[in-house]
XYZ file of C-alpha atoms in Angstrom:
700
model
C 6.883 -12.219 32.996
C 8.018 -15.825 33.691
C 11.245 -17.816 33.759
C 12.093 -20.807 31.342
C 15.152 -22.585 30.437
C 15.470 -23.227 26.526
C 18.385 -25.836 26.036
C 19.893 -25.004 29.203
C 19.652 -21.133 28.810
C 17.506 -19.169 31.264
C 15.339 -16.441 29.693
C 12.798 -14.176 30.947
C 9.744 -13.747 28.944
C 6.055 -12.484 29.197
C 4.093 -15.573 30.236
C 1.472 -15.189 27.219
C 4.381 -16.087 25.048
C 4.081 -19.411 23.263
C 7.183 -22.022 23.672
C 8.168 -21.122 20.136
C 8.198 -17.432 21.076
C 10.357 -18.445 24.098
C 12.670 -20.359 21.961
C 13.195 -17.821 19.369
C 13.801 -15.157 22.492
C 16.592 -17.479 23.462
C 18.027 -17.780 20.055
C 16.794 -21.096 19.055
C 15.472 -21.914 15.778
C 12.055 -23.505 15.339
C 11.153 -24.453 12.102
C 7.311 -24.201 11.271
C 4.646 -24.292 8.245
C 1.445 -23.298 9.596
C 2.447 -20.860 12.342
C 2.359 -17.287 11.578
C 2.978 -14.146 13.917
C -0.046 -12.373 12.522
C -2.574 -15.232 12.096
C -4.262 -17.271 14.702
C -2.819 -20.452 15.885
C -3.588 -23.574 13.878
C -1.511 -26.060 14.998
C -1.609 -28.301 11.721
C 1.697 -28.926 10.400
C 3.504 -30.322 13.787
C 6.911 -29.400 12.421
C 7.475 -27.036 15.472
C 7.681 -30.079 17.881
C 9.904 -29.672 21.046
C 10.713 -31.522 24.286
C 9.341 -30.374 27.572
C 10.774 -31.430 30.715
C 8.223 -32.690 33.231
C 5.646 -32.729 30.346
C 4.059 -35.736 28.533
C 6.467 -38.370 27.196
C 5.954 -37.013 23.678
C 6.792 -34.138 21.561
C 4.788 -30.978 22.162
C 3.790 -28.372 19.296
C 5.497 -25.228 20.374
C 3.143 -23.107 18.275
C 0.202 -24.148 20.623
C 1.270 -24.332 24.041
C 2.203 -21.233 26.309
C 4.924 -20.773 28.684
C 2.176 -20.326 31.460
C 1.062 -23.948 30.680
C 4.374 -25.323 31.971
C 4.948 -26.604 35.392
C 7.738 -25.640 37.304
C 10.381 -28.398 38.630
C 9.608 -30.107 42.097
C 11.639 -27.530 44.066
C 10.399 -24.595 42.109
C 12.845 -24.639 39.405
C 11.834 -22.681 36.193
C 10.256 -25.360 33.415
C 12.461 -26.368 30.716
C 12.239 -27.134 26.970
C 14.632 -28.537 24.396
C 14.674 -27.905 20.857
C 17.669 -30.254 19.501
C 17.186 -33.553 21.502
C 16.999 -36.941 19.554
C 13.477 -37.028 20.348
C 12.701 -33.868 18.763
C 15.007 -34.572 15.903
C 13.323 -38.232 15.291
C 10.113 -36.541 15.430
C 10.699 -33.728 13.023
C 12.117 -36.168 10.455
C 8.907 -38.126 10.888
C 6.850 -35.194 10.359
C 8.851 -34.152 7.136
C 8.461 -37.986 5.987
C 4.627 -37.629 6.145
C 4.498 -34.316 4.326
C 6.410 -35.630 1.332
C 4.449 -38.648 1.133
C 2.201 -36.782 -1.213
C 4.133 -33.651 -2.270
C 5.204 -33.855 -5.960
C 8.904 -33.341 -6.330
C 8.595 -30.656 -9.240
C 10.932 -28.072 -7.767
C 12.652 -27.732 -11.304
C 9.190 -26.349 -12.675
C 7.822 -24.685 -9.410
C 8.103 -20.980 -9.275
C 8.590 -21.121 -5.446
C 11.857 -23.089 -6.321
C 14.817 -21.194 -4.346
C 12.182 -19.454 -2.006
C 10.373 -22.508 -0.879
C 9.724 -23.427 2.919
C 9.589 -26.844 2.415
C 12.570 -27.243 0.408
C 14.516 -25.501 2.713
C 13.430 -27.316 5.718
C 13.502 -30.653 4.073
C 16.887 -30.059 3.595
C 17.532 -29.089 7.304
C 15.391 -31.272 9.177
C 14.447 -34.126 6.795
C 15.939 -37.413 5.878
C 17.622 -38.753 2.717
C 14.953 -41.244 1.802
C 11.396 -42.302 2.488
C 9.777 -45.609 3.562
C 6.436 -44.679 1.719
C 6.118 -45.664 -2.042
C 2.351 -45.500 -2.691
C 1.066 -43.365 -5.545
C 0.691 -39.882 -4.601
C -2.557 -38.365 -3.893
C -3.909 -35.885 -6.907
C -5.938 -32.896 -6.259
C -7.514 -30.728 -9.042
C -6.277 -27.242 -9.262
C -8.792 -24.417 -8.232
C -9.508 -21.146 -9.849
C -8.855 -18.292 -7.774
C -8.923 -15.625 -10.410
C -6.093 -13.761 -12.442
C -3.701 -12.898 -9.739
C -3.177 -16.468 -7.855
C -2.112 -19.607 -9.814
C -2.975 -23.007 -8.045
C -0.908 -26.088 -7.922
C -3.032 -27.786 -5.471
C -1.055 -30.945 -5.476
C 1.600 -29.295 -3.485
C -0.670 -27.904 -0.713
C 0.397 -29.414 2.777
C -2.894 -27.939 4.506
C -1.210 -25.390 6.743
C -4.357 -23.163 6.278
C -2.456 -20.216 6.150
C -4.256 -18.628 3.048
C -7.505 -19.358 4.725
C -6.872 -17.838 8.013
C -5.393 -14.597 5.966
C -8.321 -13.992 3.808
C -10.672 -14.419 6.985
C -8.882 -12.726 9.512
C -6.833 -10.068 7.598
C -8.696 -9.359 4.307
C -12.015 -9.836 5.720
C -13.358 -12.266 3.027
C -14.857 -15.621 3.903
C -14.497 -17.144 0.384
C -11.557 -19.631 0.960
C -11.690 -22.423 3.191
C -10.870 -26.342 3.854
C -13.619 -28.827 2.697
C -13.447 -32.504 3.144
C -11.625 -34.616 5.836
C -8.339 -36.673 5.980
C -7.015 -37.572 2.336
C -9.985 -35.850 0.764
C -9.437 -32.488 2.470
C -8.833 -29.631 -0.028
C -8.281 -25.954 0.262
C -10.629 -24.416 -2.195
C -12.732 -21.258 -2.871
C -16.373 -22.233 -1.930
C -18.089 -21.166 -5.171
C -14.898 -21.593 -7.385
C -14.648 -18.296 -8.696
C -12.109 -15.414 -8.200
C -11.341 -13.822 -4.637
C -12.675 -10.365 -4.236
C -10.238 -9.077 -1.767
C -7.881 -6.272 -2.721
C -5.140 -7.931 -0.459
C -5.441 -11.454 -1.921
C -1.940 -11.537 -3.399
C -0.545 -11.607 0.063
C -1.330 -15.499 0.268
C 1.359 -16.101 -2.238
C 4.000 -14.964 0.378
C 2.092 -16.778 2.943
C 2.139 -20.296 1.268
C 5.449 -21.985 2.558
C 4.889 -24.385 -0.727
C 4.286 -23.684 -4.246
C 0.542 -24.607 -4.300
C -0.225 -20.620 -4.401
C 1.863 -18.834 -6.681
C 1.594 -15.405 -8.754
C 0.219 -15.961 -11.958
C 1.457 -12.916 -13.857
C 4.872 -13.834 -12.469
C 4.453 -17.469 -13.639
C 7.792 -18.794 -15.153
C 9.331 -15.349 -15.543
C 12.429 -15.744 -13.625
C 14.060 -17.559 -10.587
C 14.888 -15.494 -7.459
C 18.612 -15.739 -7.747
C 18.504 -13.968 -11.241
C 16.936 -10.947 -9.848
C 18.276 -7.651 -8.363
C 16.462 -6.528 -5.254
C 16.004 -2.957 -4.790
C 14.386 -1.696 -1.396
C 11.939 1.154 -1.979
C 8.420 2.591 -1.386
C 5.198 2.059 -3.117
C 3.213 4.964 -4.715
C 0.058 3.590 -5.842
C -1.796 5.064 -2.858
C -0.834 7.416 0.040
C 0.103 4.813 2.330
C 3.765 4.455 1.695
C 3.982 0.886 1.849
C 7.658 -0.760 2.120
C 8.235 -2.678 -0.974
C 11.114 -4.774 -2.803
C 11.432 -4.295 -6.479
C 12.909 -7.208 -8.122
C 14.328 -6.626 -11.580
C 16.363 -8.147 -14.252
C 18.410 -6.054 -16.668
C 16.096 -3.211 -17.541
C 12.723 -4.719 -16.444
C 10.928 -4.836 -13.421
C 9.964 -8.614 -12.777
C 7.961 -8.380 -9.575
C 7.025 -6.427 -6.305
C 7.116 -7.803 -2.772
C 6.600 -6.442 0.514
C 9.108 -5.423 3.173
C 8.157 -5.594 6.902
C 7.488 -2.126 8.238
C 5.185 -2.211 11.567
C 4.300 1.463 11.342
C 2.813 1.449 7.938
C 2.137 -1.870 6.105
C 3.256 -4.590 8.566
C 4.397 -7.133 5.977
C 1.316 -6.806 3.742
C 0.813 -4.956 0.208
C -2.248 -4.480 -1.765
C -2.776 -6.153 -5.319
C -2.375 -2.943 -7.176
C 1.092 -2.623 -5.628
C 1.874 -5.930 -6.123
C 0.898 -6.743 -9.739
C 1.321 -3.126 -11.202
C 4.679 -3.984 -12.459
C 3.789 -5.110 -16.066
C 2.234 -1.682 -16.512
C 5.670 -0.143 -16.158
C 6.990 -1.154 -19.544
C 3.389 -0.810 -21.120
C 2.524 2.407 -23.520
C 5.714 3.967 -21.955
C 6.721 7.308 -23.603
C 10.308 6.967 -24.585
C 11.111 10.158 -26.703
C 9.987 13.440 -26.825
C 6.929 14.486 -29.273
C 5.749 17.654 -30.704
C 2.330 18.506 -32.142
C 2.805 19.654 -35.788
C -0.268 20.265 -37.984
C -2.525 18.774 -35.316
C -0.388 15.388 -34.813
C 2.179 14.638 -32.332
C 5.395 13.859 -34.068
C 8.613 12.406 -32.558
C 11.149 14.967 -32.008
C 14.920 15.575 -30.223
C 15.084 16.843 -27.007
C 16.447 20.099 -28.376
C 13.615 20.640 -30.487
C 10.865 19.742 -27.736
C 12.699 22.171 -25.076
C 12.740 25.086 -27.600
C 9.375 24.491 -28.808
C 8.170 24.872 -25.009
C 10.627 27.636 -24.149
C 9.536 29.717 -27.241
C 5.754 29.573 -25.939
C 6.841 30.355 -22.308
C 8.533 33.395 -23.420
C 5.692 34.642 -25.221
C 3.125 33.724 -22.553
C 5.116 35.873 -19.716
C 3.004 34.799 -16.680
C 0.113 33.240 -17.889
C 1.699 29.784 -17.007
C 0.207 27.218 -14.807
C 1.220 23.810 -13.660
C -0.772 20.751 -12.090
C 1.012 17.971 -10.464
C -0.413 14.267 -10.817
C -0.882 11.484 -8.344
C 2.477 10.190 -8.819
C 4.825 13.171 -8.734
C 7.609 13.179 -6.156
C 8.683 16.265 -4.237
C 11.849 17.099 -6.204
C 10.129 17.471 -9.636
C 7.364 19.573 -7.731
C 9.950 21.707 -6.113
C 11.583 22.272 -9.379
C 8.545 22.890 -11.455
C 7.657 25.632 -8.817
C 10.802 27.109 -9.090
C 10.400 27.373 -12.957
C 7.228 29.139 -12.783
C 8.133 31.451 -10.071
C 11.239 32.545 -12.508
C 8.435 33.755 -14.851
C 6.373 35.481 -12.158
C 3.653 32.700 -12.091
C 1.860 31.256 -8.750
C -0.528 28.856 -10.392
C 0.791 25.526 -8.892
C -1.734 22.919 -7.705
C -1.410 19.213 -6.418
C -4.807 19.246 -5.239
C -8.165 17.453 -6.717
C -10.482 19.864 -8.347
C -12.288 22.369 -5.694
C -10.539 20.834 -2.817
C -11.160 22.534 0.627
C -7.738 22.076 1.700
C -6.625 25.693 1.715
C -3.065 26.859 1.482
C -3.300 28.900 4.949
C -4.182 25.923 6.894
C -1.766 24.334 9.216
C 0.026 20.987 8.555
C -2.457 19.135 10.904
C -5.337 20.032 8.612
C -3.989 17.784 5.676
C -2.198 14.949 7.446
C -3.285 11.592 8.978
C -2.406 12.967 12.498
C -2.834 9.825 14.619
C -0.558 7.644 12.029
C -1.466 4.594 10.626
C -0.127 2.452 13.582
C -2.198 4.832 15.980
C -5.516 3.313 14.566
C -4.990 0.665 17.006
C -5.160 2.982 20.016
C -8.488 4.598 18.918
C -11.680 3.776 20.774
C -14.309 4.839 18.272
C -13.809 5.576 14.653
C -15.843 7.863 12.107
C -15.386 7.456 8.456
C -16.259 10.488 6.286
C -16.460 10.435 2.599
C -13.976 7.684 1.777
C -13.786 3.947 1.078
C -10.587 3.112 2.647
C -10.964 -0.426 1.339
C -10.230 1.182 -2.173
C -8.383 4.068 -1.407
C -6.006 2.640 0.992
C -6.498 -0.946 1.593
C -4.005 -1.479 4.216
C -5.339 1.282 6.343
C -8.798 -0.658 5.864
C -6.825 -3.718 7.034
C -5.504 -1.951 10.169
C -9.103 -0.750 11.078
C -10.213 -4.297 10.760
C -7.506 -5.645 13.084
C -8.180 -2.922 15.472
C -11.988 -3.876 15.204
C -11.198 -7.497 15.679
C -9.360 -7.002 18.677
C -11.307 -4.562 20.426
C -14.736 -4.499 18.882
C -14.732 -0.985 18.828
C -17.426 1.319 17.474
C -17.070 2.514 13.899
C -19.539 4.600 12.034
C -19.703 5.741 8.260
C -21.019 9.039 6.600
C -20.654 8.488 2.731
C -21.060 5.715 0.331
C -22.416 2.531 1.629
C -19.928 -0.191 1.005
C -18.601 -3.438 2.425
C -15.424 -2.245 4.503
C -14.775 -6.099 5.977
C -15.653 -4.882 9.398
C -19.195 -4.124 11.339
C -19.940 -0.513 11.118
C -23.118 1.597 11.747
C -24.021 3.419 8.341
C -25.203 7.037 9.572
C -26.258 8.897 6.076
C -24.390 10.032 2.939
C -23.646 13.611 3.258
C -22.834 16.978 5.057
C -26.306 16.988 6.936
C -25.569 13.951 8.947
C -22.158 15.112 9.852
C -23.659 18.473 10.776
C -26.310 16.567 13.117
C -23.424 14.551 14.693
C -21.352 17.668 15.326
C -24.463 19.085 16.936
C -24.992 16.102 19.236
C -27.646 14.171 17.533
C -27.818 10.360 17.486
C -26.412 7.619 19.461
C -23.108 7.629 17.844
C -22.737 11.529 18.607
C -22.807 10.089 22.457
C -20.438 7.675 21.556
C -17.667 10.015 20.283
C -18.437 12.498 23.135
C -17.401 9.759 25.570
C -14.592 8.370 23.707
C -10.887 9.005 25.033
C -9.395 8.630 21.730
C -11.866 9.304 18.960
C -10.632 8.809 15.353
C -12.213 10.839 12.756
C -11.088 9.677 9.170
C -11.803 11.768 6.263
C -11.293 11.261 2.546
C -10.630 13.572 -0.412
C -14.230 12.862 -1.354
C -15.407 14.616 1.625
C -13.011 17.851 1.322
C -13.320 18.136 -2.676
C -16.325 18.902 -4.529
C -16.233 19.738 -8.072
C -19.474 20.670 -8.395
C -20.224 22.555 -5.130
C -16.920 24.659 -4.689
C -14.307 24.629 -1.915
C -16.466 25.901 1.139
C -18.087 22.562 1.494
C -14.823 20.878 2.000
C -13.716 23.418 4.280
C -16.985 23.010 6.538
C -16.363 19.383 6.517
C -12.895 20.051 7.984
C -14.228 22.391 10.446
C -16.991 19.760 11.733
C -14.386 16.850 11.801
C -11.999 19.253 13.490
C -14.875 19.786 16.075
C -15.596 16.102 16.422
C -11.916 15.317 16.975
C -11.327 17.719 19.610
C -14.268 16.873 22.260
C -13.905 17.674 25.958
C -13.126 13.913 26.968
C -10.362 13.303 24.434
C -6.920 12.481 26.271
C -4.367 14.816 26.290
C -1.720 14.580 23.383
C -4.155 12.576 21.068
C -5.015 13.886 17.956
C -7.568 11.998 16.144
C -8.296 14.366 13.221
C -7.010 12.031 10.197
C -7.218 13.024 6.466
C -6.862 9.856 4.063
C -5.323 11.027 0.818
C -5.425 8.745 -2.043
C -2.317 9.920 -3.746
C 1.104 9.732 -3.223
C 1.994 13.067 -4.436
C -0.515 14.847 -2.248
C 1.165 15.555 1.225
C 4.630 16.482 -0.396
C 3.171 18.783 -2.607
C 1.111 20.602 0.078
C 4.303 20.580 2.386
C 6.621 22.534 -0.220
C 3.539 24.947 -0.948
C 2.808 23.375 -4.624
C -0.641 25.363 -4.207
C -1.992 28.623 -5.699
C 0.254 31.392 -4.434
C 1.196 35.085 -5.345
C -2.040 35.562 -7.012
C -2.358 32.093 -8.592
C -5.546 29.919 -8.786
C -6.437 26.388 -8.448
C -6.387 23.494 -10.932
C -10.083 23.522 -11.834
C -9.691 27.534 -12.161
C -6.417 27.149 -14.365
C -8.264 24.663 -16.501
C -11.350 27.199 -16.613
C -8.949 29.940 -17.723
C -7.225 27.735 -20.345
C -10.685 27.075 -22.004
C -11.306 30.821 -21.939
C -7.861 31.362 -23.707
C -6.481 33.404 -20.333
C -3.745 30.735 -19.692
C -1.467 30.345 -22.308
C 0.781 27.263 -21.191
C -0.312 24.663 -18.939
C 2.245 22.078 -17.490
C 0.714 18.525 -16.525
C 3.235 16.915 -14.251
C 2.063 13.472 -14.891
C -1.475 14.839 -14.300
C -4.152 12.601 -16.051
C -6.996 12.737 -13.890
C -8.393 16.025 -15.104
C -11.286 16.976 -18.054
C -8.807 17.371 -20.961
C -11.394 18.713 -23.336
C -11.930 21.879 -21.014
C -8.292 23.357 -21.656
C -9.443 24.890 -24.939
C -6.382 26.163 -27.020
C -3.737 26.414 -24.248
C -0.405 25.009 -24.898
C -0.062 22.008 -22.858
C 2.806 20.495 -21.819
C 2.845 16.903 -20.495
C 5.868 15.486 -18.544
C 5.204 11.977 -17.654
C 5.914 8.392 -18.117
C 2.855 7.077 -19.981
C 0.897 7.662 -22.881
C -2.409 8.274 -20.808
C -4.904 11.143 -21.112
C -2.467 13.963 -20.686
C -0.290 12.911 -23.239
C -3.127 12.621 -25.826
C -3.979 15.991 -25.134
C -0.372 17.626 -24.943
C 1.215 19.703 -27.518
C 4.699 18.664 -26.143
C 5.429 15.283 -24.786
C 8.435 15.225 -22.198
C 8.996 11.513 -21.502
C 9.957 11.023 -17.862
C 10.770 8.334 -15.410
C 8.470 6.140 -13.078
C 8.789 5.426 -9.407
C 11.106 2.473 -10.006
C 13.453 4.433 -12.125
C 14.475 7.277 -9.896
C 15.234 8.225 -6.356
C 12.067 10.383 -5.333
C 11.049 11.739 -2.296
C 7.373 11.206 -1.318
C 5.436 12.089 2.092
C 2.637 9.655 2.853
C -0.742 10.546 4.249
C 0.369 10.562 7.837
C 3.289 12.916 6.800
C 6.060 10.486 6.876
C 9.093 11.461 4.711
C 10.110 8.443 2.308
C 12.228 8.196 -0.402
C 12.073 5.698 -3.544
C 15.145 3.830 -5.026
C 16.232 3.503 -8.618
C 15.727 -0.306 -9.579
C 16.229 0.069 -13.286
C 16.626 2.799 -15.776
C 14.064 4.567 -17.817
C 13.458 3.532 -21.351
C 14.884 5.195 -24.510
C 15.250 8.638 -24.140
C 13.016 9.342 -21.047
C 14.766 11.416 -18.070
C 14.228 11.962 -14.562
C 11.490 14.793 -14.130
C 13.648 17.130 -12.272
C 16.432 16.946 -14.930
C 13.782 17.632 -17.585
C 12.586 21.010 -15.722
C 16.249 22.105 -14.799
C 17.099 21.728 -18.666
C 13.857 23.615 -19.648
C 14.613 26.477 -17.091
C 18.243 26.804 -19.027
C 16.311 26.818 -22.427
C 14.220 29.794 -21.387
C 17.144 31.702 -19.878
C 16.244 31.392 -16.210
C 18.390 28.312 -15.289
C 17.431 26.831 -11.750
C 20.440 27.055 -9.120
C 21.225 23.134 -9.323
C 22.800 20.939 -11.788
C 22.443 17.509 -9.552
C 20.001 15.626 -7.604
C 21.968 16.446 -4.421
C 22.162 20.202 -5.268
C 18.511 20.117 -5.548
C 18.074 18.424 -2.362
C 20.481 20.724 -0.550
C 18.017 23.579 -1.679
C 14.853 21.933 -0.939
C 16.106 20.843 2.649
C 17.199 24.284 3.259
C 13.946 25.577 2.526
C 11.864 22.581 4.331
C 13.903 20.868 6.872
C 11.565 18.314 7.962
C 11.829 16.634 4.307
C 15.537 15.778 5.314
C 14.404 13.696 7.950
C 13.715 10.385 6.185
C 11.288 7.861 7.748
C 10.095 10.397 10.403
C 7.024 12.670 10.801
C 6.756 16.222 11.752
C 3.710 15.935 13.809
C 0.633 18.226 13.509
C -0.533 20.170 16.483
C -3.814 19.265 18.388
C -3.933 23.270 19.233
C -4.133 24.003 15.496
C -6.800 21.253 15.052
C -8.950 22.929 17.782
C -8.671 26.380 15.718
C -10.079 24.663 12.703
C -13.075 23.758 14.682
C -13.855 27.313 15.408
C -14.462 28.407 11.549
C -18.151 29.261 10.522
C -20.274 27.132 8.913
C -21.936 27.972 5.637
C -22.836 24.830 3.823
C -26.354 23.422 4.187
C -26.091 20.170 1.943
C -23.368 18.283 0.062
C -22.907 14.720 -0.862
C -20.016 12.452 0.041
C -18.532 9.959 -2.329
C -15.150 8.392 -2.697
C -13.042 9.756 -5.580
C -11.654 6.241 -6.355
C -14.358 4.631 -8.526
C -12.141 1.666 -9.837
C -9.539 0.432 -7.161
C -7.468 -1.291 -10.178
C -7.460 1.566 -12.607
C -6.683 4.571 -10.596
C -3.522 5.947 -12.316
C -1.618 5.943 -15.468
C 0.721 2.888 -14.697
C -2.513 0.949 -13.498
C -4.349 1.635 -16.544
C -1.472 0.467 -18.866
C -1.187 -2.742 -16.787
C -2.931 -5.793 -18.543
C -3.413 -7.628 -15.015
C -4.975 -4.633 -13.464
C -7.160 -4.523 -16.603
C -8.465 -8.091 -16.238
C -8.984 -7.552 -12.562
C -10.992 -4.539 -13.148
C -13.209 -6.452 -15.752
C -13.568 -9.244 -13.247
C -14.706 -6.991 -10.538
C -17.015 -5.321 -13.029
C -18.746 -8.594 -13.826
C -19.041 -9.710 -10.090
C -20.774 -6.311 -9.445
C -23.095 -6.951 -12.165
C -23.746 -10.616 -11.078
C -24.508 -9.514 -7.660
C -26.939 -6.792 -8.794
């Protein structure tokens, strides 16, 4: 620690702090354009100038000078810095005057208007006029793909975008070319960026040089209602802010959450919003004479109720990737009332057994805990596609510590150096048997992290045993003899927001029920009469035979096309729903807008249906449903907390007998941009998917 005086106030700060950080610790405000807490120091903009007592007789860039660089006074007095002297004021005014020499004053048509750092700081630290009247420099706009709009005349060369793409996103496709007046920020090859995190440069840009292309000219920030919520495009549970106007979502932005997403979000999270209003189901439909016909709620519910009464307990339910805990809990109760235990939220032939402890299916070390790992093994997952922010966290740890990373599964560019060990179960078995150099690395690791994807534990063609044996071997590697006490490095990386919540409440086969794949097989044989699809679209609809399919969902996707009755539901921005992310953290979305047309919240549809069959569920409001839910599963009441898994339980998993000889590992997410019904309804995501496919073909 070190002492420093800031504007006469003595503060104690770590000696590695920059002068800017020390000033902020003392409550002084320092303007900046190029500096960002999560990026390397560039020192480009010079807006953060301060005066240092005893230092050079000129202002100093506070972002690039550390507290330990300052000398004490002649009698050992703490060093001093000033943030509001006439020298500092004049220097900042001069910097702002220089920045505005070439900046086009097009604020009225700029999408950053009202959210522009340059605008705000020009008002606070600039002067009323300029001494420069030369013609402004013109720069050609650059093409960066369908997500980022460029207006490079506005660029002030802070290089935040370059540092983000290089350091955080891990792609070297953006840089600064030229010198002096000819310097330009440009994608080197004048083509679209390939990162799944590229949209974050829009937030980082302190001017209007990089803005959102889909959001272009849609709204001004002061017109929007801002709702804090949670993302459900993957199982990470990023903190987001949903901006809406009237009944329409206009954009999605990140919120800071150090434990999960820091301040980044993936492109799918950010640009999915146009899919929220496309291909929406806004009224019930009933299939008549082979065609779906619009119907009233009463007609649709009575059609479903009559089939359920005839079916007895031959009723099954599969929950999709975006289902909230409340509707799964209600649907489980509905099926229980007719004597059926056929519920499932897992992928086809998942090795996650209902009898397994919680530590077997959550990301035990937590997302922030990745930074404590000293060796990482990735099995059967591509975290860049399945959980972009987990991949970014791994890259952050790799850059900081250069820890060893190995991959078993598909070969992919994960944005960090790693050793590719093999493609399947045989490689993992050899590793668990102590064969190979990386086996020695894991053996000596104090905090090994074993990350498994759902592609490692779900094998539709091989059955459930391959997945269970993978879990056993991973548990064995995670609980070695040298592992620190209290460290739980067993981590299952899910790719669906509904998965952990569904597993927590037991939305899995019980009381004689069967899994999702077996339900579909029974339906194909005519042995399952009614099948509920709770937003479930990632299944083979043609294999369901003549079963009566009830689709409860928000979009006209695969499940709706197969359905005999469609009951229109709400999306995650249109309801308050509980989700549990991959690390087991309980989170709640907030309603930003109302569902379109006659669509209702999912749990309310199921409650109405229970009344129609004469088995009314014991709650009439969301509060009553949650009271029942919390009474049965108390950990779900602890919002933003994690009920931790037990290391001892993981050690028990490692003792199971191995039966599998061979099994391939591959990520279940084949197209990052089109992984769920909302994404497939988004024109922006479709354009991104087409662009990515074109780049892959060009590379081949």
